[in-house]
Tab-separated table of C-alpha atoms and ligand atoms in Angstrom:
chain	number	residue	atom	x	y	z
A	1	UNK	CA	-0.124	0.031	-0.219
A	2	UNK	CA	1.092	3.552	-0.534
A	3	UNK	CA	2.162	5.926	2.297
A	4	UNK	CA	-0.730	8.386	1.169
A	5	UNK	CA	-3.206	5.620	1.730
A	6	UNK	CA	-2.180	4.011	4.604
A	7	UNK	CA	-1.941	7.380	5.960
A	8	UNK	CA	-5.663	7.342	5.607
A	9	UNK	CA	-6.670	3.908	5.991
A	10	UNK	CA	-4.469	2.393	8.967
A	11	UNK	CA	-6.766	-0.105	11.029
A	12	UNK	CA	-8.047	1.036	14.558
A	13	UNK	CA	-6.530	-1.105	17.343
A	14	UNK	CA	-9.916	-2.608	18.203
A	15	UNK	CA	-13.075	-2.104	15.898
A	16	UNK	CA	-15.080	0.757	17.121
A	17	UNK	CA	-18.490	0.093	18.870
A	18	UNK	CA	-20.086	2.727	16.582
A	19	UNK	CA	-18.291	2.407	13.197
A	20	UNK	CA	-16.972	5.718	13.541
A	21	UNK	CA	-14.916	6.885	10.572
A	22	UNK	CA	-12.730	9.066	12.158
A	23	UNK	CA	-10.544	7.648	15.756
A	24	UNK	CA	-12.934	8.990	18.321
A	25	UNK	CA	-11.298	11.014	21.141
A	26	UNK	CA	-11.242	9.244	24.450
A	27	UNK	CA	-11.190	11.911	26.896
A	28	UNK	CA	-10.510	9.921	29.825
A	29	UNK	CA	-7.815	9.403	32.620
A	30	UNK	CA	-8.222	5.522	33.642
A	31	UNK	CA	-9.586	2.357	32.006
A	32	UNK	CA	-11.504	-0.442	33.820
A	33	UNK	CA	-10.069	-4.169	33.904
A	34	UNK	CA	-12.195	-7.194	33.817
A	35	UNK	CA	-9.881	-8.571	36.197
A	36	UNK	CA	-7.118	-8.462	38.663
A	37	UNK	CA	-4.855	-10.754	36.267
A	38	UNK	CA	-5.370	-8.239	33.316
A	39	UNK	CA	-4.332	-5.405	35.488
A	40	UNK	CA	-0.974	-7.101	35.886
A	41	UNK	CA	-0.309	-7.537	32.412
A	42	UNK	CA	-1.120	-3.985	31.680
A	43	UNK	CA	0.928	-2.423	34.623
A	44	UNK	CA	4.155	-4.392	33.715
A	45	UNK	CA	4.081	-3.461	29.801
A	46	UNK	CA	2.996	-6.936	28.802
A	47	UNK	CA	-0.271	-6.018	26.965
A	48	UNK	CA	-1.631	-3.276	25.048
A	49	UNK	CA	-4.773	-2.938	27.271
A	50	UNK	CA	-4.694	0.932	28.350
A	51	UNK	CA	-4.472	1.451	32.117
A	52	UNK	CA	-3.730	5.604	32.610
A	53	UNK	CA	-3.746	8.156	30.094
A	54	UNK	CA	-0.318	9.623	31.341
A	55	UNK	CA	1.323	6.769	29.384
A	56	UNK	CA	-1.297	5.169	26.989
A	57	UNK	CA	-4.474	6.374	25.597
A	58	UNK	CA	-6.400	4.704	22.403
A	59	UNK	CA	-6.719	8.172	20.467
A	60	UNK	CA	-2.692	8.567	20.980
A	61	UNK	CA	-1.817	4.932	20.349
A	62	UNK	CA	-3.717	5.241	16.922
A	63	UNK	CA	-1.689	8.293	15.770
A	64	UNK	CA	1.405	6.726	17.235
A	65	UNK	CA	0.723	3.616	15.137
A	66	UNK	CA	-0.143	5.135	11.966
A	67	UNK	CA	3.271	6.867	12.171
A	68	UNK	CA	4.777	3.503	13.217
A	69	UNK	CA	3.437	1.966	9.869
A	70	UNK	CA	4.591	4.961	7.689
A	71	UNK	CA	8.248	4.703	8.893
A	72	UNK	CA	8.443	0.881	9.487
A	73	UNK	CA	9.856	1.827	12.873
A	74	UNK	CA	9.866	-0.742	16.132
A	75	UNK	CA	7.824	1.933	18.171
A	76	UNK	CA	6.825	5.461	18.091
A	77	UNK	CA	6.045	7.251	20.986
A	78	UNK	CA	3.832	10.939	20.734
A	79	UNK	CA	4.729	13.793	23.324
A	80	UNK	CA	3.234	16.971	24.338
A	81	UNK	CA	5.745	18.936	21.946
A	82	UNK	CA	8.795	18.807	19.943
A	83	UNK	CA	11.005	20.149	22.750
A	84	UNK	CA	9.386	17.308	24.779
A	85	UNK	CA	10.289	14.479	22.454
A	86	UNK	CA	14.199	15.694	22.168
A	87	UNK	CA	14.475	16.313	26.108
A	88	UNK	CA	12.732	12.854	26.697
A	89	UNK	CA	14.832	10.863	24.297
A	90	UNK	CA	17.831	12.502	25.283
A	91	UNK	CA	17.314	11.753	29.093
A	92	UNK	CA	16.672	8.124	28.067
A	93	UNK	CA	20.224	8.226	26.416
A	94	UNK	CA	22.461	10.323	28.498
A	95	UNK	CA	23.408	10.357	31.934
A	96	UNK	CA	26.124	12.069	34.173
A	97	UNK	CA	29.673	11.967	32.762
A	98	UNK	CA	28.526	11.078	29.319
A	99	UNK	CA	28.952	13.649	26.137
A	100	UNK	CA	26.716	14.306	23.163
A	101	UNK	CA	28.636	15.480	19.986
A	102	UNK	CA	26.590	17.599	17.999
A	103	UNK	CA	26.818	20.824	15.998
A	104	UNK	CA	26.332	24.376	17.030
A	105	UNK	CA	23.495	24.553	14.138
A	106	UNK	CA	20.818	23.430	16.159
A	107	UNK	CA	17.175	24.790	16.686
A	108	UNK	CA	17.654	27.542	19.876
A	109	UNK	CA	16.127	25.939	22.349
A	110	UNK	CA	17.418	22.390	21.412
A	111	UNK	CA	21.120	24.252	21.734
A	112	UNK	CA	19.873	26.080	25.106
A	113	UNK	CA	18.706	22.302	26.254
A	114	UNK	CA	22.126	20.787	25.658
A	115	UNK	CA	24.376	23.525	26.766
A	116	UNK	CA	22.394	24.457	29.639
A	117	UNK	CA	19.896	22.379	31.281
A	118	UNK	CA	21.940	18.654	30.134
A	119	UNK	CA	25.036	20.409	31.220
A	120	UNK	CA	23.649	21.026	34.931
A	121	UNK	CA	22.993	17.464	35.429
A	122	UNK	CA	26.613	16.785	34.172
A	123	UNK	CA	25.874	15.792	30.459
A	124	UNK	CA	28.668	17.546	28.488
A	125	UNK	CA	27.785	18.692	24.867
A	126	UNK	CA	30.608	18.740	21.966
A	127	UNK	CA	30.308	21.060	18.991
A	128	UNK	CA	31.577	20.216	15.617
A	129	UNK	CA	30.939	20.938	11.827
A	130	UNK	CA	28.654	17.734	11.225
A	131	UNK	CA	29.389	18.109	7.585
A	132	UNK	CA	33.098	17.103	7.964
A	133	UNK	CA	32.901	13.793	9.798
A	134	UNK	CA	36.807	13.634	10.347
A	135	UNK	CA	35.970	16.521	13.097
A	136	UNK	CA	33.190	14.073	14.401
A	137	UNK	CA	35.360	11.131	14.771
A	138	UNK	CA	38.124	13.390	16.668
A	139	UNK	CA	35.409	14.601	19.272
A	140	UNK	CA	34.037	10.791	20.061
A	141	UNK	CA	35.224	8.660	23.031
A	142	UNK	CA	33.850	6.067	25.318
A	143	UNK	CA	31.690	8.239	27.227
A	144	UNK	CA	29.851	9.345	23.946
A	145	UNK	CA	26.349	8.578	24.433
A	146	UNK	CA	25.069	9.421	20.820
A	147	UNK	CA	25.269	11.765	17.881
A	148	UNK	CA	22.545	14.514	17.832
A	149	UNK	CA	22.004	16.012	14.182
A	150	UNK	CA	19.320	18.229	12.147
A	151	UNK	CA	18.396	16.795	8.863
A	152	UNK	CA	18.149	20.204	7.473
A	153	UNK	CA	19.454	23.298	9.776
A	154	UNK	CA	17.620	26.367	10.558
A	155	UNK	CA	17.870	28.700	9.477
A	156	UNK	CA	21.545	28.021	7.998
A	157	UNK	CA	19.950	25.433	5.635
A	158	UNK	CA	23.081	22.904	5.951
A	159	UNK	CA	22.767	19.291	4.904
A	160	UNK	CA	25.034	16.894	6.630
A	161	UNK	CA	25.914	13.311	5.021
A	162	UNK	CA	23.608	11.122	7.101
A	163	UNK	CA	25.045	7.663	6.371
A	164	UNK	CA	28.423	8.755	7.258
A	165	UNK	CA	27.470	9.876	10.554
A	166	UNK	CA	25.511	6.633	11.158
A	167	UNK	CA	28.244	5.048	10.558
A	168	UNK	CA	30.600	6.913	12.760
A	169	UNK	CA	28.351	6.267	15.978
A	170	UNK	CA	27.591	2.588	15.270
A	171	UNK	CA	30.853	1.877	15.056
A	172	UNK	CA	31.260	3.092	18.672
A	173	UNK	CA	27.689	1.228	19.329
A	174	UNK	CA	25.926	4.412	20.254
A	175	UNK	CA	22.690	5.919	18.106
A	176	UNK	CA	22.671	8.461	15.604
A	177	UNK	CA	19.633	10.752	16.993
A	178	UNK	CA	18.477	13.091	14.222
A	179	UNK	CA	15.739	15.919	14.328
A	180	UNK	CA	13.788	15.215	11.111
A	181	UNK	CA	11.074	18.086	11.719
A	182	UNK	CA	12.151	20.090	8.341
A	183	UNK	CA	11.094	17.359	6.185
A	184	UNK	CA	8.274	15.148	6.765
A	185	UNK	CA	9.203	11.333	7.498
A	186	UNK	CA	7.192	10.074	4.901
A	187	UNK	CA	9.290	11.632	1.963
A	188	UNK	CA	12.473	9.646	3.035
A	189	UNK	CA	13.510	6.483	4.755
A	190	UNK	CA	15.377	7.411	7.857
A	191	UNK	CA	15.660	4.170	8.867
A	192	UNK	CA	17.493	3.337	5.283
A	193	UNK	CA	19.719	6.176	5.710
A	194	UNK	CA	21.082	4.743	9.216
A	195	UNK	CA	19.233	7.070	11.535
A	196	UNK	CA	18.230	5.174	14.944
A	197	UNK	CA	16.023	7.815	16.839
A	198	UNK	CA	14.084	10.478	14.842
A	199	UNK	CA	12.442	13.341	17.003
A	200	UNK	CA	9.925	15.480	15.743
A	201	UNK	CA	8.328	18.613	16.402
A	202	UNK	CA	4.622	17.197	15.043
A	203	UNK	CA	3.498	21.259	15.599
A	204	UNK	CA	5.148	22.089	12.098
A	205	UNK	CA	3.953	19.542	9.209
A	206	UNK	CA	1.762	17.148	10.629
A	207	UNK	CA	-0.298	19.338	12.872
A	208	UNK	CA	-2.519	20.049	9.776
A	209	UNK	CA	-1.847	23.793	9.621
A	210	UNK	CA	-0.453	24.949	12.777
A	211	UNK	CA	-3.532	23.645	15.064
A	212	UNK	CA	-1.649	22.170	17.872
A	213	UNK	CA	1.832	21.802	19.676
A	214	UNK	CA	3.224	18.055	19.678
A	215	UNK	CA	6.395	16.044	19.023
A	216	UNK	CA	7.308	12.462	18.297
A	217	UNK	CA	10.137	9.965	19.166
A	218	UNK	CA	10.349	7.346	16.434
A	219	UNK	CA	12.295	4.555	17.255
A	220	UNK	CA	14.283	1.905	14.841
A	221	UNK	CA	14.476	-0.783	17.651
A	222	UNK	CA	18.422	-0.802	17.181
A	223	UNK	CA	18.878	-0.042	20.838
A	224	UNK	CA	16.258	-2.332	23.010
A	225	UNK	CA	17.010	-0.698	26.318
A	226	UNK	CA	15.886	2.844	24.798
A	227	UNK	CA	12.729	1.363	23.617
A	228	UNK	CA	11.720	-0.199	27.029
A	229	UNK	CA	12.819	2.923	28.805
A	230	UNK	CA	10.924	5.207	26.607
A	231	UNK	CA	7.704	3.979	27.838
A	232	UNK	CA	8.559	2.393	31.147
A	233	UNK	CA	10.466	5.239	32.285
A	234	UNK	CA	10.218	8.505	30.639
A	235	UNK	CA	6.218	8.646	29.834
A	236	UNK	CA	5.824	7.412	33.624
A	237	UNK	CA	8.270	9.759	35.379
A	238	UNK	CA	8.610	12.741	33.532
A	239	UNK	CA	4.496	12.805	32.134
A	240	UNK	CA	5.002	14.466	28.955
A	241	UNK	CA	2.605	12.058	26.813
A	242	UNK	CA	0.650	13.609	23.930
A	243	UNK	CA	-2.887	14.681	24.846
A	244	UNK	CA	-5.760	12.682	23.178
A	245	UNK	CA	-7.420	15.917	21.433
A	246	UNK	CA	-3.821	16.814	20.019
A	247	UNK	CA	-3.253	13.584	18.627
A	248	UNK	CA	-7.215	13.509	16.897
A	249	UNK	CA	-6.203	16.875	15.155
A	250	UNK	CA	-2.575	15.604	14.236
A	251	UNK	CA	-4.112	12.349	12.734
A	252	UNK	CA	-6.132	14.544	10.485
A	253	UNK	CA	-3.190	16.356	9.594
A	254	UNK	CA	-1.335	13.360	8.756
A	255	UNK	CA	-3.922	12.151	6.464
A	256	UNK	CA	-3.786	15.233	4.460
A	257	UNK	CA	-0.063	15.694	4.654
A	258	UNK	CA	0.878	14.481	1.457
A	259	UNK	CA	-1.359	16.774	-0.620
A	260	UNK	CA	-0.108	19.620	1.571
A	261	UNK	CA	3.253	18.996	1.151
A	262	UNK	CA	2.790	18.797	-2.663
A	263	UNK	CA	1.358	22.342	-2.849
A	264	UNK	CA	3.564	23.713	-0.214
A	265	UNK	CA	6.807	22.614	-2.003
A	266	UNK	CA	5.560	23.696	-5.480
A	267	UNK	CA	4.670	27.141	-4.069
A	268	UNK	CA	8.550	27.404	-2.421
A	269	UNK	CA	10.113	26.453	-5.582
A	270	UNK	CA	8.396	28.946	-7.375
A	271	UNK	CA	8.945	31.653	-4.884
A	272	UNK	CA	12.585	30.558	-4.302
A	273	UNK	CA	13.212	31.325	-8.389
A	274	UNK	CA	10.997	34.760	-8.308
A	275	UNK	CA	13.676	35.835	-5.287
A	276	UNK	CA	17.032	34.515	-7.005
A	277	UNK	CA	15.969	36.590	-9.849
A	278	UNK	CA	15.033	39.524	-7.709
A	279	UNK	CA	17.891	42.434	-7.730
A	280	UNK	CA	17.050	43.379	-4.070
A	281	UNK	CA	18.319	39.818	-2.828
A	282	UNK	CA	21.836	38.992	-1.935
A	283	UNK	CA	21.418	35.581	-1.882
A	284	UNK	CA	18.592	32.853	-1.285
A	285	UNK	CA	18.766	29.481	0.023
A	286	UNK	CA	16.390	26.703	-0.981
A	287	UNK	CA	17.852	23.303	-1.264
A	288	UNK	CA	15.911	22.345	-4.418
A	289	UNK	CA	17.539	25.166	-6.513
A	290	UNK	CA	20.352	23.188	-8.340
A	291	UNK	CA	22.473	26.114	-7.289
A	292	UNK	CA	22.188	25.404	-3.808
A	293	UNK	CA	25.439	24.428	-2.224
A	294	UNK	CA	23.788	21.228	-0.449
A	295	UNK	CA	21.396	20.304	-3.445
A	296	UNK	CA	22.941	17.057	-4.727
A	297	UNK	CA	23.376	15.759	-0.726
A	298	UNK	CA	19.955	16.891	-0.148
A	299	UNK	CA	18.274	15.630	-3.077
A	300	UNK	CA	19.961	12.392	-2.474
A	301	UNK	CA	18.855	11.601	1.196
A	302	UNK	CA	15.543	13.876	1.386
A	303	UNK	CA	13.834	13.878	-1.875
A	304	UNK	CA	13.142	15.974	-4.859
A	305	UNK	CA	10.806	18.362	-3.200
A	306	UNK	CA	12.969	20.976	-1.144
A	307	UNK	CA	10.246	21.463	1.804
A	308	UNK	CA	8.367	24.491	2.469
A	309	UNK	CA	11.229	26.852	4.017
A	310	UNK	CA	13.250	29.342	2.321
A	311	UNK	CA	15.777	31.986	3.348
A	312	UNK	CA	17.577	34.811	1.862
A	313	UNK	CA	19.713	37.679	2.414
A	314	UNK	CA	18.933	41.508	2.222
A	315	UNK	CA	21.471	44.175	1.943
A	316	UNK	CA	21.369	44.817	5.846
A	317	UNK	CA	19.518	44.342	8.970
A	318	UNK	CA	17.241	47.497	8.543
A	319	UNK	CA	16.257	46.202	5.152
A	320	UNK	CA	14.801	42.801	6.617
A	321	UNK	CA	13.054	44.754	9.200
A	322	UNK	CA	11.719	47.557	6.321
A	323	UNK	CA	11.006	44.266	4.361
A	324	UNK	CA	9.037	42.718	7.229
A	325	UNK	CA	6.982	45.432	8.008
A	326	UNK	CA	5.803	46.165	4.161
A	327	UNK	CA	4.354	42.639	4.467
A	328	UNK	CA	0.668	42.926	3.471
A	329	UNK	CA	-0.302	38.851	3.111
A	330	UNK	CA	2.592	37.067	4.596
A	331	UNK	CA	2.336	36.891	8.450
A	332	UNK	CA	4.742	38.311	10.895
A	333	UNK	CA	5.209	35.248	13.137
A	334	UNK	CA	7.463	32.524	14.034
A	335	UNK	CA	6.341	28.794	13.335
A	336	UNK	CA	6.877	26.818	10.357
A	337	UNK	CA	4.799	25.054	7.562
A	338	UNK	CA	1.160	26.574	8.624
A	339	UNK	CA	-1.372	26.943	5.921
A	340	UNK	CA	-0.593	30.412	5.619
A	341	UNK	CA	2.876	31.515	4.861
A	342	UNK	CA	5.008	33.323	7.657
A	343	UNK	CA	8.127	35.665	7.522
A	344	UNK	CA	10.609	35.975	10.691
A	345	UNK	CA	13.881	37.676	11.145
A	346	UNK	CA	15.666	34.984	13.150
A	347	UNK	CA	18.651	36.956	14.625
A	348	UNK	CA	16.376	39.431	16.501
A	349	UNK	CA	13.841	36.773	17.503
A	350	UNK	CA	14.280	33.425	17.990
A	351	UNK	CA	17.787	34.109	18.499
A	352	UNK	CA	17.389	37.466	20.195
A	353	UNK	CA	18.589	36.382	23.627
A	354	UNK	CA	21.899	34.859	22.476
A	355	UNK	CA	25.057	37.142	22.443
A	356	UNK	CA	26.516	38.465	19.359
A	357	UNK	CA	29.442	36.283	19.911
A	358	UNK	CA	27.198	33.167	20.048
A	359	UNK	CA	25.086	34.205	16.884
A	360	UNK	CA	28.433	34.285	15.016
A	361	UNK	CA	29.369	31.243	16.277
A	362	UNK	CA	25.807	29.533	15.405
A	363	UNK	CA	26.083	31.444	11.725
A	364	UNK	CA	23.105	33.335	12.460
A	365	UNK	CA	23.448	36.277	9.772
A	366	UNK	CA	22.078	39.886	10.901
A	367	UNK	CA	20.774	40.249	7.211
A	368	UNK	CA	18.860	37.107	6.783
A	369	UNK	CA	14.839	36.418	6.548
A	370	UNK	CA	13.312	32.977	6.611
A	371	UNK	CA	10.186	32.174	5.121
A	372	UNK	CA	8.062	29.401	5.739
A	373	UNK	CA	5.672	28.749	2.440
A	374	UNK	CA	1.967	28.136	2.884
A	375	UNK	CA	-0.744	27.125	0.525
A	376	UNK	CA	-1.793	30.245	-0.887
A	377	UNK	CA	-1.650	30.915	-4.497
A	378	UNK	CA	2.018	31.318	-5.369
A	379	UNK	CA	0.982	34.610	-7.769
A	380	UNK	CA	-0.498	36.599	-4.480
A	381	UNK	CA	2.878	35.721	-2.528
A	382	UNK	CA	5.302	36.886	-5.152
A	383	UNK	CA	3.504	39.923	-5.442
A	384	UNK	CA	3.341	40.475	-1.643
A	385	UNK	CA	7.096	39.772	-1.872
A	386	UNK	CA	7.845	42.228	-4.599
A	387	UNK	CA	5.665	44.960	-3.136
A	388	UNK	CA	7.533	44.839	-0.038
A	389	UNK	CA	11.100	44.925	-1.770
A	390	UNK	CA	10.020	47.855	-4.099
A	391	UNK	CA	11.171	51.377	-2.925
B	401	PLP	C1	10.035	23.757	16.361
B	401	PLP	C2	11.068	23.060	16.308
B	401	PLP	C3	11.449	22.374	17.486
B	401	PLP	C4	10.388	22.053	18.592
B	401	PLP	O1	9.213	21.848	18.801
B	401	PLP	P1	8.113	22.257	19.287
B	401	PLP	O2	6.878	21.404	19.086
B	401	PLP	O3	7.822	24.055	19.152
B	401	PLP	O4	8.299	22.252	21.007
B	401	PLP	C5	12.460	21.209	17.162
B	401	PLP	N1	13.220	21.454	16.579
B	401	PLP	C6	12.947	21.833	15.413
B	401	PLP	C7	13.788	21.710	13.932
B	401	PLP	C8	12.056	22.799	14.937
B	401	PLP	O5	11.551	23.277	14.375
C-alpha cells in the first residue's frame, strides 16, 4: 500500500463500537479492567490494554500506530511538544559523565537544552561541523552516548551526510539521533539512511496547519534498552505524553499531509526562483534550487521536493525590518509549515537572547529572513514579496 493510503486507512487497534470513521477522542484518565490478572499484564507493560492516559490512550496510540506503519519503526511515542520529544529522548540516552556530539547549528531551544539544562546534570555537549565527519570522529570517545543532528538546519540550511554519521556512531555502538522536523518522514526513509532515533516537532508539518503543539520519538529498535526506557521510564516519570485531543487533530493532519506538502513545496520552488532573480536579494537558499550548495546531498537523502522553508539575505538588518514591516499578506510570525505563509528575522527573535558572539558561532546572519511558504496562490505570495521589496 502507498504511504498516502496508509496515512488514511490504517486500522484501529480494536473495531469501534459505533463504526466511527475517524478515531474518537478518548477523553478519559483511566480504564476499567475485567480482573486482577489483566491489571498485572497492563501495568507491567506486557499487554496493549490501556491503564492510565499519562502513558497510553487509544486516540494517541492510533496516531503513533499510523506513524509507525509509515516509517517502518519498531516503536513511536507521541509527546506534548517537539521539545518534550527531544528532551525525553536525550534524557533516556544520557547520564552524568556522558557526552553528546553535535553541531552549533541547532534549533535554539535544543541548543539551550544541551548547553544549559543537560550540562547542569553533568552531560557534556561537544560541538563540531557535522558536514565534516573527520571532526566528529575526533570528538567521540568511550563516554559518547549519541550523535545528535538536524537533517536540514534552520536557518543555515545545511545538510550533513547521514550515512557517514550513522557509520561513525555505530562503530562506537551508540545511536545517531536526528531531528527530522524539517522534511516529513513520509518523504524519505530515516531507517535506510541509518538514523536510529528520529525526533520530530509534529507542531510543524503534521499538525495540519498549526492546529496544535506536539512531538514524536520514532525508534527503529536498534537499542532495546532505549525502546523499553521510553515507555517504562520516561512516560511514567516525566509525564509529557501527547493529549488525546492533539492526537486527534494531528491524525487528521497526517491524513492530508501528502497533498499539503505537494502544494507547499511547489509554491516554495516558485517563490525561491522569483527571489533568486530579484535585484534586491543578496542570496537565496532553498535546497531544491540546483544552485544551492547542498542540493545534491539533500536530493540524495531527502527527496526531490525541497520543503517549505526558504531563507534569503537582504543588504542589511534595516532592509530586513523594512521588508518585514511592509508585508501585507505574509504574516509576521514564528512557526513553520502553517497553511499561511510566515516571515521572520531569526537573529532578533528566535536567537535574540543569545550574545553577538554566540550568534556568530551559530552562523545566524543579521541580514537574513526566513520564510515558511503556505498554501496560498504563489501569484499572490510573489506579488506581496515584490511590493515589500520595492522602493
Ligand atoms: C519547532 C522545532 C522544534 C521544537 O518543537 P516544538 O513543537 O515547538 O516544541 C524542534 N526542532 C525543530 C527543528 C523545530 O523546527
